[in-house]
Amino acid sequence: MLRELAITEARAKGEVPLGTTRAGGGPAGNERRQQPWLLIVHHGDRRLAALEHVLSDLGYGAFVAAGAEEALAAIARGPVPDVLLTEHTPGGPKRGIGFARECLARWPALRALYICFVPRADPDPPGARESVLAAPFNAEQLAAALATLWPANAASR
């Protein structure tokens, strides 16, 4: 209840507390410097959409997009997210790894975290701006995977 009150008061002042989203889908003020801003693209997988709550509890701001078109619209509205989180599936240019790599090519500062729910061999290992997290995992492991993509000194870049 206190958290909801603090969020309501902050929004009334035009601020966006960490771990909450704003209508435009991006961070406000200096939020970008404290934690990475995440774009979760779930492509219909409710497990990925549910990660928004876990990430919020960890202090991350996140926007959830249902698919490629919605994600691209959110990026176009700006700002560009720091990390795109999606499923670890080949899926072609509008899903999973294919979509994420299309975004990585367009936005050089973007990074990608792939969530792997089904064990699979990845014929194309992730690059320097990509990481894979295999299920089952807990909140601490999710935070550690994000930390590999967003080191503590990222704010000084």
mmCIF file of C-alpha atoms in Angstrom:
data_model
loop_
_atom_site.group_PDB
_atom_site.id
_atom_site.type_symbol
_atom_site.label_atom_id
_atom_site.label_comp_id
_atom_site.label_asym_id
_atom_site.label_seq_id
_atom_site.Cartn_x
_atom_site.Cartn_y
_atom_site.Cartn_z
ATOM 1 C CA MET A 1 0.000 0.000 0.000
ATOM 2 C CA LEU A 2 2.833 2.416 0.785
ATOM 3 C CA ARG A 3 4.463 1.623 -2.554
ATOM 4 C CA GLU A 4 1.232 2.416 -4.434
ATOM 5 C CA LEU A 5 0.906 5.684 -2.523
ATOM 6 C CA ALA A 6 4.495 6.655 -3.341
ATOM 7 C CA ILE A 7 3.945 5.818 -7.017
ATOM 8 C CA THR A 8 0.729 7.869 -7.111
ATOM 9 C CA GLU A 9 2.451 10.861 -5.490
ATOM 10 C CA ALA A 10 5.472 10.630 -7.795
ATOM 11 C CA ARG A 11 3.269 10.470 -10.885
ATOM 12 C CA ALA A 12 1.280 13.482 -9.683
ATOM 13 C CA LYS A 13 4.587 15.384 -9.642
ATOM 14 C CA GLY A 14 5.399 14.165 -13.171
ATOM 15 C CA GLU A 15 8.057 11.729 -11.935
ATOM 16 C CA VAL A 16 8.236 8.021 -12.731
ATOM 17 C CA PRO A 17 9.598 5.883 -9.901
ATOM 18 C CA LEU A 18 11.944 3.009 -10.745
ATOM 19 C CA GLY A 19 10.177 -0.177 -11.664
ATOM 20 C CA THR A 20 7.118 1.534 -13.141
ATOM 21 C CA THR A 21 6.221 2.311 -16.713
ATOM 22 C CA ARG A 22 5.019 5.562 -18.159
ATOM 23 C CA ALA A 23 2.395 5.930 -20.847
ATOM 24 C CA GLY A 24 4.960 6.375 -23.633
ATOM 25 C CA GLY A 25 6.769 3.223 -22.586
ATOM 26 C CA GLY A 26 10.154 4.760 -21.776
ATOM 27 C CA PRO A 27 12.087 6.009 -18.797
ATOM 28 C CA ALA A 28 11.810 9.518 -17.455
ATOM 29 C CA GLY A 29 14.442 11.754 -15.932
ATOM 30 C CA ASN A 30 17.571 10.008 -14.698
ATOM 31 C CA GLU A 31 15.980 6.543 -14.478
ATOM 32 C CA ARG A 32 18.032 5.406 -17.480
ATOM 33 C CA ARG A 33 21.254 5.994 -15.540
ATOM 34 C CA GLN A 34 20.274 3.872 -12.546
ATOM 35 C CA GLN A 35 19.072 0.673 -14.232
ATOM 36 C CA PRO A 36 18.672 -0.480 -17.814
ATOM 37 C CA TRP A 37 15.313 0.230 -19.419
ATOM 38 C CA LEU A 38 13.852 -3.044 -20.740
ATOM 39 C CA LEU A 39 11.542 -3.821 -23.629
ATOM 40 C CA ILE A 40 9.918 -7.243 -23.207
ATOM 41 C CA VAL A 41 8.604 -8.644 -26.501
ATOM 42 C CA HIS A 42 6.528 -11.683 -25.611
ATOM 43 C CA HIS A 43 5.003 -12.744 -28.973
ATOM 44 C CA GLY A 44 2.071 -14.299 -27.101
ATOM 45 C CA ASP A 45 4.113 -16.151 -24.468
ATOM 46 C CA ARG A 46 2.550 -15.256 -21.101
ATOM 47 C CA ARG A 47 5.659 -16.416 -19.252
ATOM 48 C CA LEU A 48 7.635 -13.559 -20.787
ATOM 49 C CA ALA A 49 4.866 -11.030 -20.138
ATOM 50 C CA ALA A 50 4.814 -12.115 -16.475
ATOM 51 C CA LEU A 51 8.492 -11.192 -16.128
ATOM 52 C CA GLU A 52 7.467 -7.529 -16.007
ATOM 53 C CA HIS A 53 6.354 -8.034 -12.390
ATOM 54 C CA VAL A 54 9.583 -9.798 -11.391
ATOM 55 C CA LEU A 55 11.655 -7.080 -13.055
ATOM 56 C CA SER A 56 9.612 -4.360 -11.354
ATOM 57 C CA ASP A 57 10.269 -5.977 -7.973
ATOM 58 C CA LEU A 58 13.988 -5.962 -8.830
ATOM 59 C CA GLY A 59 13.832 -2.223 -9.563
ATOM 60 C CA TYR A 60 13.887 -2.343 -13.359
ATOM 61 C CA GLY A 61 11.595 -0.314 -15.576
ATOM 62 C CA ALA A 62 10.013 -2.310 -18.384
ATOM 63 C CA PHE A 63 7.564 -1.917 -21.208
ATOM 64 C CA VAL A 64 5.810 -5.006 -22.567
ATOM 65 C CA ALA A 65 5.070 -5.371 -26.276
ATOM 66 C CA ALA A 66 2.938 -8.194 -27.666
ATOM 67 C CA GLY A 67 4.891 -8.504 -30.900
ATOM 68 C CA ALA A 68 7.310 -6.984 -33.392
ATOM 69 C CA GLU A 69 5.057 -4.185 -34.626
ATOM 70 C CA GLU A 70 4.201 -2.987 -31.124
ATOM 71 C CA ALA A 71 7.865 -3.185 -30.084
ATOM 72 C CA LEU A 72 9.031 -1.169 -33.096
ATOM 73 C CA ALA A 73 6.343 1.454 -32.392
ATOM 74 C CA ALA A 74 7.550 1.729 -28.764
ATOM 75 C CA ILE A 75 11.150 2.156 -29.907
ATOM 76 C CA ALA A 76 10.077 4.770 -32.473
ATOM 77 C CA ARG A 77 8.301 6.752 -29.708
ATOM 78 C CA GLY A 78 11.590 6.611 -27.849
ATOM 79 C CA PRO A 79 13.748 6.370 -26.101
ATOM 80 C CA VAL A 80 15.486 3.256 -27.406
ATOM 81 C CA PRO A 81 15.501 0.628 -24.643
ATOM 82 C CA ASP A 82 18.786 -0.560 -23.202
ATOM 83 C CA VAL A 83 17.854 -4.256 -23.310
ATOM 84 C CA LEU A 84 15.362 -6.129 -25.459
ATOM 85 C CA LEU A 85 14.128 -9.260 -23.698
ATOM 86 C CA THR A 86 12.507 -11.949 -25.872
ATOM 87 C CA GLU A 87 12.249 -15.688 -26.334
ATOM 88 C CA HIS A 88 15.117 -17.859 -27.530
ATOM 89 C CA THR A 89 13.560 -19.129 -30.736
ATOM 90 C CA PRO A 90 14.729 -18.717 -34.321
ATOM 91 C CA GLY A 91 11.277 -17.478 -35.381
ATOM 92 C CA GLY A 92 12.272 -15.479 -38.466
ATOM 93 C CA PRO A 93 12.631 -11.719 -38.762
ATOM 94 C CA LYS A 94 9.508 -10.877 -36.711
ATOM 95 C CA ARG A 95 10.056 -13.222 -33.733
ATOM 96 C CA GLY A 96 12.628 -14.256 -31.166
ATOM 97 C CA ILE A 97 16.302 -14.170 -32.112
ATOM 98 C CA GLY A 98 15.596 -13.050 -35.691
ATOM 99 C CA PHE A 99 13.627 -10.022 -34.526
ATOM 100 C CA ALA A 100 16.133 -9.159 -31.792
ATOM 101 C CA ARG A 101 19.062 -9.317 -34.203
ATOM 102 C CA GLU A 102 17.221 -7.081 -36.646
ATOM 103 C CA CYS A 103 16.847 -4.570 -33.794
ATOM 104 C CA LEU A 104 20.494 -4.984 -32.722
ATOM 105 C CA ALA A 105 21.563 -4.130 -36.275
ATOM 106 C CA ARG A 106 19.385 -0.983 -36.306
ATOM 107 C CA TRP A 107 20.271 0.292 -32.825
ATOM 108 C CA PRO A 108 23.954 -0.217 -31.900
ATOM 109 C CA ALA A 109 23.486 0.629 -28.197
ATOM 110 C CA LEU A 110 20.734 -1.987 -27.758
ATOM 111 C CA ARG A 111 21.432 -5.338 -26.097
ATOM 112 C CA ALA A 112 19.336 -8.525 -26.101
ATOM 113 C CA LEU A 113 18.535 -11.110 -23.438
ATOM 114 C CA TYR A 114 16.958 -14.311 -24.738
ATOM 115 C CA ILE A 115 14.884 -16.444 -22.414
ATOM 116 C CA CYS A 116 15.081 -20.144 -23.292
ATOM 117 C CA PHE A 117 12.103 -22.140 -22.016
ATOM 118 C CA VAL A 118 12.843 -25.227 -24.134
ATOM 119 C CA PRO A 119 16.320 -26.788 -24.116
ATOM 120 C CA ARG A 120 17.890 -26.330 -27.526
ATOM 121 C CA ALA A 121 21.283 -26.091 -29.126
ATOM 122 C CA ASP A 122 21.901 -22.628 -30.505
ATOM 123 C CA PRO A 123 23.613 -23.043 -33.871
ATOM 124 C CA ASP A 124 24.514 -19.347 -33.833
ATOM 125 C CA PRO A 125 26.045 -18.446 -30.436
ATOM 126 C CA PRO A 126 25.103 -15.085 -28.957
ATOM 127 C CA GLY A 127 27.328 -12.123 -29.730
ATOM 128 C CA ALA A 128 28.856 -9.614 -27.336
ATOM 129 C CA ARG A 129 25.579 -7.692 -27.011
ATOM 130 C CA GLU A 130 23.469 -10.812 -26.407
ATOM 131 C CA SER A 131 22.947 -13.254 -23.559
ATOM 132 C CA VAL A 132 20.824 -16.375 -23.051
ATOM 133 C CA LEU A 133 19.077 -17.336 -19.801
ATOM 134 C CA ALA A 134 17.663 -20.859 -19.631
ATOM 135 C CA ALA A 135 14.646 -21.816 -17.545
ATOM 136 C CA PRO A 136 14.174 -22.644 -14.784
ATOM 137 C CA PHE A 137 15.674 -19.522 -13.247
ATOM 138 C CA ASN A 138 14.973 -17.283 -10.266
ATOM 139 C CA ALA A 139 14.934 -13.512 -9.864
ATOM 140 C CA GLU A 140 18.589 -13.376 -8.806
ATOM 141 C CA GLN A 141 19.673 -15.304 -11.905
ATOM 142 C CA LEU A 142 17.600 -12.963 -14.082
ATOM 143 C CA ALA A 143 19.276 -9.948 -12.467
ATOM 144 C CA ALA A 144 22.716 -11.544 -12.964
ATOM 145 C CA ALA A 145 21.988 -12.147 -16.662
ATOM 146 C CA LEU A 146 20.973 -8.505 -17.061
ATOM 147 C CA ALA A 147 24.133 -7.423 -15.227
ATOM 148 C CA THR A 148 26.239 -9.157 -17.904
ATOM 149 C CA LEU A 149 24.578 -6.886 -20.457
ATOM 150 C CA TRP A 150 24.475 -3.779 -18.250
ATOM 151 C CA PRO A 151 27.656 -3.568 -16.159
ATOM 152 C CA ALA A 152 27.820 -1.308 -13.118
ATOM 153 C CA ASN A 153 29.782 1.320 -15.055
ATOM 154 C CA ALA A 154 27.221 1.495 -17.893
ATOM 155 C CA ALA A 155 25.928 4.852 -16.650
ATOM 156 C CA SER A 156 29.301 6.435 -17.364
ATOM 157 C CA ARG A 157 29.281 5.391 -21.028
#
